[in-house]
XYZ file of C-alpha atoms in Angstrom:
603
model
C 35.493 -47.470 12.468
C 34.557 -46.365 8.707
C 34.183 -43.156 7.961
C 32.173 -44.338 4.973
C 28.369 -45.334 5.745
C 25.184 -46.216 3.769
C 22.496 -43.900 4.259
C 19.278 -44.975 4.963
C 16.036 -45.101 3.305
C 14.740 -41.834 4.588
C 18.206 -40.053 4.223
C 18.458 -41.111 0.839
C 14.548 -40.140 -0.327
C 15.073 -36.472 1.796
C 18.038 -36.062 -0.352
C 16.354 -36.838 -3.131
C 13.342 -34.573 -2.378
C 15.602 -31.943 -2.715
C 16.024 -32.540 -6.688
C 12.500 -33.373 -7.285
C 10.075 -31.392 -4.974
C 11.454 -27.974 -4.644
C 8.184 -25.872 -4.086
C 4.492 -26.658 -3.860
C 4.407 -26.426 -7.799
C 6.522 -29.360 -7.673
C 4.318 -31.562 -5.735
C 1.587 -30.588 -7.464
C 3.404 -31.118 -11.213
C 4.535 -34.891 -10.283
C 0.908 -35.257 -8.646
C -1.023 -33.857 -11.835
C 1.379 -36.209 -13.741
C 0.448 -39.092 -12.417
C -3.410 -38.546 -12.723
C -2.434 -37.581 -16.591
C -0.684 -41.282 -16.669
C -3.406 -42.807 -15.201
C -5.841 -42.003 -17.631
C -8.250 -39.229 -15.781
C -10.825 -37.440 -17.306
C -11.160 -35.031 -14.243
C -8.586 -33.384 -12.284
C -8.892 -31.233 -9.116
C -6.045 -29.318 -7.462
C -6.610 -27.733 -3.848
C -4.374 -25.554 -1.937
C -4.377 -23.996 1.237
C -1.601 -20.996 1.576
C -0.146 -21.312 -1.893
C 0.318 -25.267 -0.970
C 2.803 -24.470 1.814
C -0.535 -26.090 4.320
C -1.766 -28.232 1.904
C -2.076 -29.660 -1.435
C -4.644 -32.099 -2.373
C -5.029 -33.669 -5.984
C -7.848 -36.134 -6.840
C -8.623 -38.058 -10.130
C -10.996 -40.246 -11.606
C -8.137 -42.509 -13.372
C -7.505 -46.021 -12.867
C -6.593 -46.401 -9.251
C -4.572 -48.558 -7.043
C -4.958 -51.786 -5.145
C -4.243 -52.488 -1.662
C -1.020 -54.448 -2.553
C -0.002 -51.707 -4.752
C -0.361 -48.310 -2.836
C 2.756 -49.383 -0.280
C 4.709 -49.843 -3.678
C 3.561 -46.210 -4.971
C 5.384 -44.714 -2.372
C 8.675 -46.913 -2.900
C 11.604 -45.895 -4.151
C 11.985 -46.591 -7.920
C 8.854 -48.604 -7.787
C 6.724 -47.558 -11.278
C 4.341 -49.469 -13.311
C 5.482 -47.147 -16.369
C 9.249 -48.625 -17.307
C 10.703 -51.938 -17.206
C 13.486 -52.578 -19.432
C 16.210 -50.124 -20.490
C 14.773 -50.330 -23.624
C 11.772 -48.282 -22.272
C 13.720 -45.669 -21.620
C 14.280 -45.016 -25.637
C 10.457 -44.894 -25.768
C 8.575 -43.237 -22.748
C 5.400 -41.509 -23.759
C 4.274 -40.995 -19.990
C 4.878 -38.243 -17.831
C 6.465 -39.820 -14.923
C 8.950 -43.130 -15.142
C 11.363 -43.128 -12.507
C 9.274 -43.816 -9.592
C 10.553 -41.430 -6.904
C 7.834 -38.406 -6.710
C 5.570 -40.105 -4.160
C 8.374 -41.846 -2.011
C 10.535 -37.822 -2.220
C 7.043 -36.307 -1.540
C 5.886 -38.271 1.682
C 9.802 -38.311 2.850
C 9.232 -34.248 3.709
C 5.628 -33.994 4.594
C 2.560 -35.837 5.873
C 0.924 -37.807 2.931
C -2.686 -39.411 2.903
C -3.358 -41.595 -0.331
C -7.055 -42.911 -0.758
C -7.161 -44.854 -3.632
C -10.376 -47.335 -5.736
C -9.602 -49.316 -8.964
C -12.821 -49.317 -10.926
C -13.155 -52.999 -10.211
C -13.313 -53.105 -6.380
C -16.664 -51.948 -4.357
C -14.381 -50.191 -1.803
C -11.112 -48.359 -1.642
C -7.979 -47.955 0.629
C -6.229 -45.527 2.718
C -2.510 -45.647 3.591
C -1.091 -42.936 5.329
C 2.660 -41.621 5.724
C 4.675 -39.295 7.859
C 8.226 -38.344 6.664
C 8.670 -41.874 5.265
C 7.312 -43.892 7.828
C 4.072 -46.164 6.978
C 2.110 -44.981 9.610
C -1.483 -47.100 8.529
C -3.075 -48.683 5.423
C -6.632 -49.904 5.428
C -9.962 -49.940 3.549
C -12.100 -46.663 3.385
C -15.115 -45.679 1.437
C -13.493 -43.866 -1.889
C -15.095 -43.235 -5.437
C -12.765 -44.697 -8.241
C -9.436 -42.733 -8.593
C -7.045 -41.700 -6.525
C -6.829 -38.822 -4.008
C -3.629 -37.406 -2.325
C -3.665 -35.272 0.572
C -0.014 -33.612 1.256
C 0.035 -31.814 4.270
C 2.888 -29.958 6.065
C 5.209 -29.822 3.443
C 8.870 -29.396 4.663
C 7.969 -29.729 8.177
C 10.647 -31.750 8.899
C 13.566 -30.180 7.097
C 13.034 -26.338 8.494
C 15.872 -25.167 6.627
C 13.971 -26.003 3.184
C 10.779 -24.161 4.474
C 12.266 -21.108 5.366
C 13.046 -21.000 1.660
C 9.432 -20.723 0.580
C 8.024 -17.150 -1.123
C 4.925 -15.987 -0.120
C 1.256 -17.609 -0.334
C 0.605 -15.307 -3.453
C 3.998 -16.644 -5.210
C 3.680 -20.049 -4.809
C 0.109 -20.424 -5.809
C 1.121 -18.524 -8.827
C 3.522 -21.399 -9.779
C 1.079 -24.186 -8.766
C -1.566 -22.314 -10.909
C 1.390 -22.134 -13.938
C 1.300 -26.291 -13.193
C -2.216 -26.470 -13.895
C -2.699 -24.403 -17.023
C -0.067 -26.063 -19.060
C -1.710 -29.137 -18.319
C -4.946 -27.565 -19.314
C -3.326 -26.633 -22.840
C -1.880 -29.736 -23.415
C -5.045 -31.749 -22.584
C -8.015 -29.868 -23.518
C -10.665 -32.456 -23.310
C -9.775 -33.057 -19.343
C -11.668 -31.212 -17.033
C -9.400 -29.376 -14.320
C -10.077 -27.481 -11.276
C -7.911 -25.370 -9.275
C -8.918 -24.044 -5.862
C -6.883 -21.712 -3.494
C -8.233 -21.480 0.426
C -11.497 -23.025 -0.487
C -11.746 -20.378 -3.609
C -12.128 -21.727 -7.029
C -10.004 -19.539 -8.897
C -9.599 -22.001 -12.311
C -12.210 -23.992 -13.822
C -11.311 -25.308 -17.342
C -14.054 -27.831 -18.583
C -13.744 -29.951 -21.406
C -13.364 -28.535 -24.815
C -13.845 -29.752 -28.360
C -10.295 -28.485 -29.694
C -7.135 -26.849 -28.515
C -8.022 -23.255 -29.948
C -11.167 -23.647 -27.604
C -8.932 -24.988 -24.314
C -6.940 -21.906 -25.084
C -10.179 -19.388 -24.931
C -10.530 -20.943 -21.742
C -7.019 -19.614 -20.607
C -5.715 -16.659 -22.402
C -9.468 -15.047 -23.437
C -11.090 -14.700 -26.619
C -9.558 -11.643 -27.876
C -6.151 -13.079 -27.782
C -6.911 -16.004 -29.079
C -8.643 -14.401 -32.021
C -5.702 -12.371 -32.783
C -3.590 -15.696 -33.331
C -2.235 -17.103 -36.113
C -2.226 -21.411 -36.791
C 1.097 -22.895 -37.070
C 0.664 -26.604 -38.747
C 4.080 -28.030 -40.498
C 5.313 -31.005 -40.627
C 7.828 -33.095 -42.668
C 9.136 -36.848 -42.357
C 10.796 -35.939 -38.891
C 8.506 -33.631 -36.983
C 5.294 -32.366 -36.520
C 4.497 -28.793 -35.371
C 0.601 -27.499 -34.398
C -0.270 -24.690 -32.832
C -0.731 -20.752 -32.812
C 1.428 -17.792 -32.336
C 0.395 -14.163 -32.145
C 0.326 -11.366 -35.231
C 3.328 -8.696 -34.822
C 0.764 -6.437 -33.320
C -0.220 -8.403 -30.493
C 3.151 -9.192 -28.161
C 3.897 -8.937 -24.390
C 6.060 -7.562 -21.737
C 7.510 -11.033 -20.826
C 7.687 -14.279 -22.068
C 5.031 -15.326 -20.012
C 2.917 -16.280 -22.872
C 5.438 -18.668 -24.596
C 4.424 -22.387 -24.219
C 6.355 -25.520 -25.535
C 5.226 -28.564 -25.421
C 7.028 -31.562 -27.055
C 5.682 -35.519 -26.562
C 2.611 -33.977 -24.235
C 5.556 -32.197 -22.338
C 5.819 -28.942 -20.985
C 9.663 -28.062 -21.864
C 11.909 -25.110 -21.275
C 14.459 -24.996 -24.213
C 16.871 -22.896 -25.856
C 16.476 -23.930 -29.066
C 13.026 -23.001 -29.152
C 13.352 -20.037 -27.672
C 16.619 -18.962 -30.205
C 14.143 -20.377 -33.350
C 11.319 -18.170 -32.317
C 13.419 -15.515 -31.760
C 14.570 -15.606 -35.031
C 11.430 -15.619 -36.788
C 9.848 -12.590 -34.948
C 13.079 -11.103 -35.252
C 12.051 -8.256 -38.060
C 8.454 -8.009 -36.693
C 8.144 -7.169 -32.969
C 9.449 -4.039 -30.909
C 12.434 -4.188 -29.072
C 12.254 -6.737 -25.950
C 8.713 -7.940 -26.736
C 7.508 -11.169 -27.002
C 4.858 -12.794 -29.091
C 2.567 -15.159 -27.526
C 3.135 -18.674 -28.773
C 2.149 -22.108 -28.169
C 3.375 -24.911 -30.470
C 2.777 -28.471 -29.843
C 5.375 -30.531 -30.978
C 5.491 -34.373 -31.707
C 8.225 -36.456 -32.967
C 9.969 -40.116 -32.498
C 10.832 -40.381 -28.629
C 13.987 -42.257 -29.904
C 15.045 -38.465 -31.036
C 14.799 -36.633 -27.211
C 15.970 -37.445 -24.081
C 13.853 -36.536 -21.490
C 15.800 -38.088 -18.271
C 18.031 -35.315 -18.127
C 16.717 -33.065 -15.504
C 14.447 -33.750 -11.712
C 11.624 -31.896 -13.016
C 11.589 -33.019 -16.747
C 11.016 -29.562 -18.050
C 14.385 -29.923 -19.721
C 15.502 -32.192 -22.545
C 18.033 -32.843 -24.926
C 16.917 -33.152 -29.021
C 19.362 -35.587 -31.201
C 19.301 -33.291 -33.970
C 19.147 -29.704 -32.289
C 19.548 -28.657 -36.234
C 16.323 -29.979 -37.478
C 14.621 -28.821 -34.690
C 15.630 -25.274 -34.743
C 14.705 -24.850 -38.731
C 11.404 -26.772 -38.449
C 10.067 -24.222 -35.653
C 11.462 -21.072 -37.900
C 9.821 -22.578 -40.689
C 6.703 -22.771 -38.650
C 6.476 -19.638 -37.849
C 7.694 -17.909 -41.063
C 4.791 -20.041 -42.717
C 2.260 -18.783 -40.587
C 3.671 -14.894 -40.102
C 3.840 -14.941 -44.482
C 0.411 -16.001 -44.409
C -1.262 -13.787 -42.089
C -4.336 -13.435 -44.295
C -5.944 -16.860 -43.013
C -8.077 -16.064 -39.471
C -6.937 -18.476 -36.401
C -9.295 -19.402 -34.111
C -12.846 -20.353 -35.152
C -15.012 -21.545 -32.100
C -16.144 -25.424 -32.320
C -19.950 -26.368 -31.868
C -20.238 -26.969 -28.694
C -21.746 -30.916 -29.084
C -18.649 -31.987 -30.842
C -16.509 -34.462 -28.236
C -13.894 -33.061 -26.431
C -10.052 -33.460 -27.518
C -8.255 -35.421 -25.037
C -5.104 -34.107 -26.565
C -4.880 -31.737 -29.237
C -2.423 -33.505 -31.902
C -0.307 -36.548 -30.909
C -2.718 -39.211 -32.950
C -2.984 -37.181 -35.815
C -1.427 -38.193 -39.060
C 1.461 -37.489 -40.621
C 1.441 -34.396 -43.315
C 3.385 -34.306 -46.507
C 6.922 -33.176 -45.878
C 7.078 -29.385 -46.199
C 8.691 -28.108 -49.838
C 11.783 -26.691 -47.797
C 12.958 -29.718 -45.863
C 14.798 -29.247 -42.532
C 16.434 -32.578 -42.048
C 19.294 -31.179 -44.058
C 20.451 -28.571 -41.695
C 22.451 -30.526 -38.805
C 23.589 -27.202 -36.592
C 21.292 -25.016 -35.150
C 22.582 -21.302 -36.277
C 25.432 -19.479 -33.573
C 22.963 -16.407 -32.979
C 23.638 -14.431 -30.047
C 21.429 -15.663 -27.265
C 22.131 -15.888 -23.446
C 23.130 -19.347 -22.861
C 20.577 -20.680 -19.555
C 16.748 -20.210 -19.934
C 14.597 -20.081 -16.523
C 10.988 -19.452 -15.535
C 8.767 -18.537 -18.756
C 8.163 -15.196 -16.757
C 12.061 -14.384 -16.278
C 13.404 -15.347 -19.429
C 15.891 -12.340 -20.315
C 15.907 -13.150 -24.518
C 14.491 -10.175 -26.280
C 12.753 -11.487 -29.221
C 14.251 -8.681 -31.394
C 18.178 -8.215 -30.397
C 19.117 -4.979 -32.130
C 17.056 -2.915 -33.386
C 15.776 -3.256 -37.134
C 15.298 0.428 -38.695
C 12.474 0.421 -40.926
C 9.820 3.211 -41.664
C 7.480 3.497 -38.615
C 3.947 3.685 -38.953
C 1.912 6.012 -37.166
C 0.197 4.590 -33.338
C -3.579 4.951 -33.736
C -3.395 6.628 -30.566
C -0.567 8.958 -31.804
C -3.180 12.273 -31.726
C -1.596 15.282 -31.256
C -2.651 17.916 -27.854
C -4.068 20.198 -30.402
C -4.532 20.441 -34.476
C -1.103 20.066 -35.562
C 0.672 22.322 -38.070
C 2.962 21.133 -40.119
C 6.353 22.631 -39.061
C 8.824 23.711 -41.870
C 11.812 22.251 -40.981
C 13.703 23.980 -43.636
C 12.374 27.271 -42.488
C 13.461 26.508 -38.977
C 17.364 25.526 -39.976
C 17.297 29.002 -42.082
C 16.252 30.438 -38.610
C 19.497 28.228 -37.023
C 21.914 29.665 -39.705
C 20.872 33.323 -38.280
C 21.376 32.506 -34.387
C 24.225 34.378 -32.782
C 26.608 31.825 -31.642
C 28.807 32.753 -29.235
C 30.309 29.405 -28.655
C 31.303 25.979 -30.767
C 27.961 24.353 -31.281
C 28.129 20.822 -28.682
C 28.696 17.909 -30.689
C 26.006 16.091 -28.195
C 22.965 14.924 -30.230
C 21.019 14.746 -26.973
C 21.469 15.848 -23.603
C 19.700 14.703 -20.362
C 16.048 15.989 -19.467
C 17.749 17.771 -16.263
C 19.185 20.691 -18.268
C 15.894 21.283 -19.000
C 15.530 22.980 -15.438
C 19.120 24.788 -15.604
C 18.902 26.991 -18.884
C 16.089 28.882 -20.696
C 15.748 26.433 -23.917
C 13.796 27.628 -26.909
C 12.057 25.264 -29.232
C 13.595 25.762 -32.412
C 12.437 22.663 -34.844
C 11.231 19.090 -34.726
C 13.549 16.444 -36.060
C 12.560 13.307 -37.552
C 9.265 13.793 -36.050
C 10.459 12.358 -32.563
C 13.068 14.780 -31.440
C 12.900 18.767 -30.423
C 15.767 20.814 -31.562
C 16.599 23.835 -28.784
C 19.159 26.267 -28.589
C 19.710 28.518 -25.013
C 22.926 30.523 -24.953
C 24.544 29.422 -28.108
C 24.552 25.892 -27.742
C 21.932 23.297 -29.101
C 20.573 20.218 -27.784
C 17.766 17.744 -28.952
C 15.491 16.393 -26.028
C 13.168 12.814 -27.171
C 9.976 14.285 -27.115
C 8.059 11.023 -26.104
C 10.558 11.281 -22.882
C 9.939 14.630 -22.163
C 6.156 14.376 -22.115
C 6.311 10.937 -20.429
C 8.318 12.653 -17.473
C 5.867 15.137 -17.179
C 2.671 12.935 -16.906
C 4.669 10.500 -14.357
C 5.318 13.579 -12.209
C 1.572 15.034 -12.768
C 0.067 11.971 -11.824
C 2.648 10.875 -8.823
C 1.277 14.742 -7.576
C -2.555 13.594 -7.814
C -2.365 10.442 -6.504
C -0.018 11.689 -3.182
C -2.961 14.513 -2.630
C -5.880 11.985 -2.875
C -6.393 10.355 -6.361
C -6.079 10.677 -9.739
C -8.214 12.722 -11.590
C -10.872 10.225 -13.808
C -12.930 10.448 -16.526
C -16.825 8.899 -16.582
C -17.454 6.515 -19.790
C -20.872 6.657 -21.133
C -20.668 2.930 -22.099
C -18.634 0.910 -19.902
C -15.614 -0.906 -21.983
C -14.933 -4.871 -20.750
C -12.211 -6.057 -20.446
C -11.169 -9.764 -20.413
C -8.335 -11.122 -18.917
C -6.835 -14.754 -18.434
C -8.021 -17.168 -16.073
C -5.277 -16.952 -13.941
C -4.490 -13.599 -13.903
C -8.222 -13.212 -12.367
C -7.652 -12.981 -8.320
C -4.926 -10.571 -9.061
C -7.014 -8.601 -10.975
C -9.740 -8.718 -8.063
C -7.079 -7.866 -5.775
C -6.094 -5.293 -7.501
C -9.458 -3.621 -8.205
C -8.278 -0.574 -5.113
C -5.320 0.378 -6.051
C -6.395 1.161 -9.328
C -9.441 2.898 -8.188
C -7.050 5.422 -6.444
C -5.190 5.676 -10.018
C -8.638 6.654 -11.664
C -9.735 3.629 -13.137
C -13.342 2.613 -12.007
C -13.797 -1.474 -12.324
C -16.065 -4.123 -11.201
C -16.079 -7.345 -11.818
C -18.726 -8.574 -15.049
C -18.431 -12.259 -15.377
C -15.902 -15.362 -14.590
C -12.993 -13.511 -16.678
C -14.560 -10.025 -17.243
C -13.878 -6.842 -16.177
C -16.276 -3.553 -16.631
C -13.821 -0.337 -16.998
C -16.617 2.744 -15.707
C -14.282 5.669 -15.203
C -10.415 5.889 -16.620
C -7.741 8.512 -15.708
C -8.579 11.698 -17.461
C -5.480 11.910 -19.561
C -5.517 8.199 -20.871
C -7.260 7.818 -24.519
C -9.387 5.044 -24.522
C -7.508 3.126 -27.042
C -4.571 2.995 -24.630
C -6.677 1.482 -21.604
C -6.124 -1.973 -22.052
C -2.744 -2.001 -22.693
C -2.133 -0.232 -19.614
C -3.882 -2.437 -17.846
C -2.624 -5.594 -19.046
C 1.235 -4.282 -18.796
C 0.444 -3.393 -15.176
C -1.043 -6.863 -14.225
C 2.111 -8.016 -15.210
C 3.909 -5.685 -13.444
C 1.965 -6.164 -9.914
C 2.516 -10.478 -10.769
C 6.328 -9.899 -10.939
C 6.456 -7.742 -7.751
C 3.586 -9.434 -5.774
C 0.997 -8.174 -3.680
C 3.226 -7.898 -0.612
C 5.025 -5.441 -2.195
C 4.793 -1.770 -0.884
C 1.595 -0.025 -1.900
C 3.698 3.028 -2.887
C 5.687 0.954 -5.429
C 3.092 -0.892 -7.124
C 1.158 2.506 -7.778
C 4.736 4.062 -9.006
C 5.072 1.291 -11.306
C 0.909 1.497 -12.831
C 1.646 5.183 -13.025
C 4.703 4.702 -14.982
C 2.660 2.869 -17.561
C 0.064 4.825 -17.831
C 2.974 7.933 -18.119
C 4.458 6.209 -21.238
C 0.802 5.191 -22.868
C -0.306 8.597 -22.764
C 2.615 10.667 -23.665
C 3.373 11.616 -26.983
C 4.531 9.540 -29.406
C 7.484 9.320 -31.759
C 6.804 9.719 -35.442
C 4.095 12.368 -33.916
C 3.858 15.929 -35.836
C 4.188 19.256 -33.354
C 4.580 22.764 -34.180
C 6.165 25.222 -31.937
C 3.905 26.010 -29.892
C 3.131 22.843 -28.643
C 7.017 21.972 -28.243
C 7.639 25.179 -25.993
C 4.659 24.395 -24.192
C 6.499 20.677 -23.145
C 9.643 22.663 -22.401
C 8.198 25.112 -20.581
C 5.875 22.445 -18.664
C 8.974 20.700 -17.925
C 10.912 23.510 -17.087
C 8.304 24.791 -14.346
């Protein structure tokens, strides 16, 4: 008997599902892509338990007839391509004809669909790849796909599922990206029967970004508008003063398809190299349009990775577009559009080509060889810093960098003369900076401030430099942690509450985090769909630092997840508060203030 056997269609589909359907978000992406290709004007996504239990996607697109329904779940059956040459001109989101077959092989699927010319719809039921029933049913024009018990027949796959919170966060990212690309389409997302996002049709891409990122963020963005004979780039990017802890707000779309690409990341990184603090990322949304023949989208099952025919041209075009925006920052970014204007179905794809820019990018055939990581994964997990090494330039004093008391300007020359008179019983150590733990073991005396960032100390004939920001940050951290352990961080009430707007995808996390933030000195209440009112703040935190602390805290809590121990989540937020409230570099201190810091830590 031959040991080589032809696999059954069900097994083949389950193997394919391992590539196409990795988690609930993969299912949502494939179903939303089908809805977009069907010309839907409204797409609703409902999930239970992060999609682990149920996924339901409904649209008002063209629908399918009774004859088409069984073909829709047949492997490699599609209405989007027919000939080999069609692969060179792909403009649809789907084209392989394997998504529904893969999904139905590892779940229980119910598809209800009706074309606009029919009086009734039809329902197809499939379980584990096997057809159960097909019959008429009442339905509105469009298609509804209900996926239940994902991976019920492949338990090995199901055990790799993350928590419901994590899986729903990934589902939300899929819906958000689709909404960015198609501002004229109405998107709704619900989790456990609670609507979490409602993106109504918007007249422009900028107005859709307001719905997603918030007005404050979008008002700080700069328009990007670059074109030549090969490529058109439109979108928005942030000023150097607006940046994020992670790359979660970087969005690249190529021919109406969200992608992750090293070339685009490298180009963006180079454009911001001398503009951002270390390991901070801009907020960037770019819509790139080029001839479909210049890209290959058939290189990855998720279709989120593509191959460019001319990587050098792409690199230079993105770099030129971003630099053009940054060097002309005087222009405003977002301007709201009148509400009676027709919503935009797609922000840029049918726009006329602009005249070629003065600096043509077509002459660049290879991307510069800059040292970047070789792999780009989830947007929130990209390890690439926007600026790779420190760029030393004069630093501007932060508006929040207020001294603890009136700062007398310390005369460094006089301090050096004092140093010369100190008795030295042994050679001065060559170390320029020592660990903070040494403060607890010796009686250090402040001598001078160096570069308005370090405290020069002496003890027992030795000298050392201590980072004033790190020193005060450690003091603040221990103080706040002790207050939290003893019942709550001291707070100050605000005479007038400040409002704080968060992106729509962070609203559930912000709402769930209110009890934790209350323990840490914040009194926060919901104040609208995406707005929260801050009524009290920690006593040691300045007003101008509140928004930064809360935004960074949300990112930290999102990374950790609500299932991590409460103490771990609290320490993360305390660390943020400590850093923000601590004395900054480039902040002038007098001898008394410096000695006070040393004494506080030593005690």
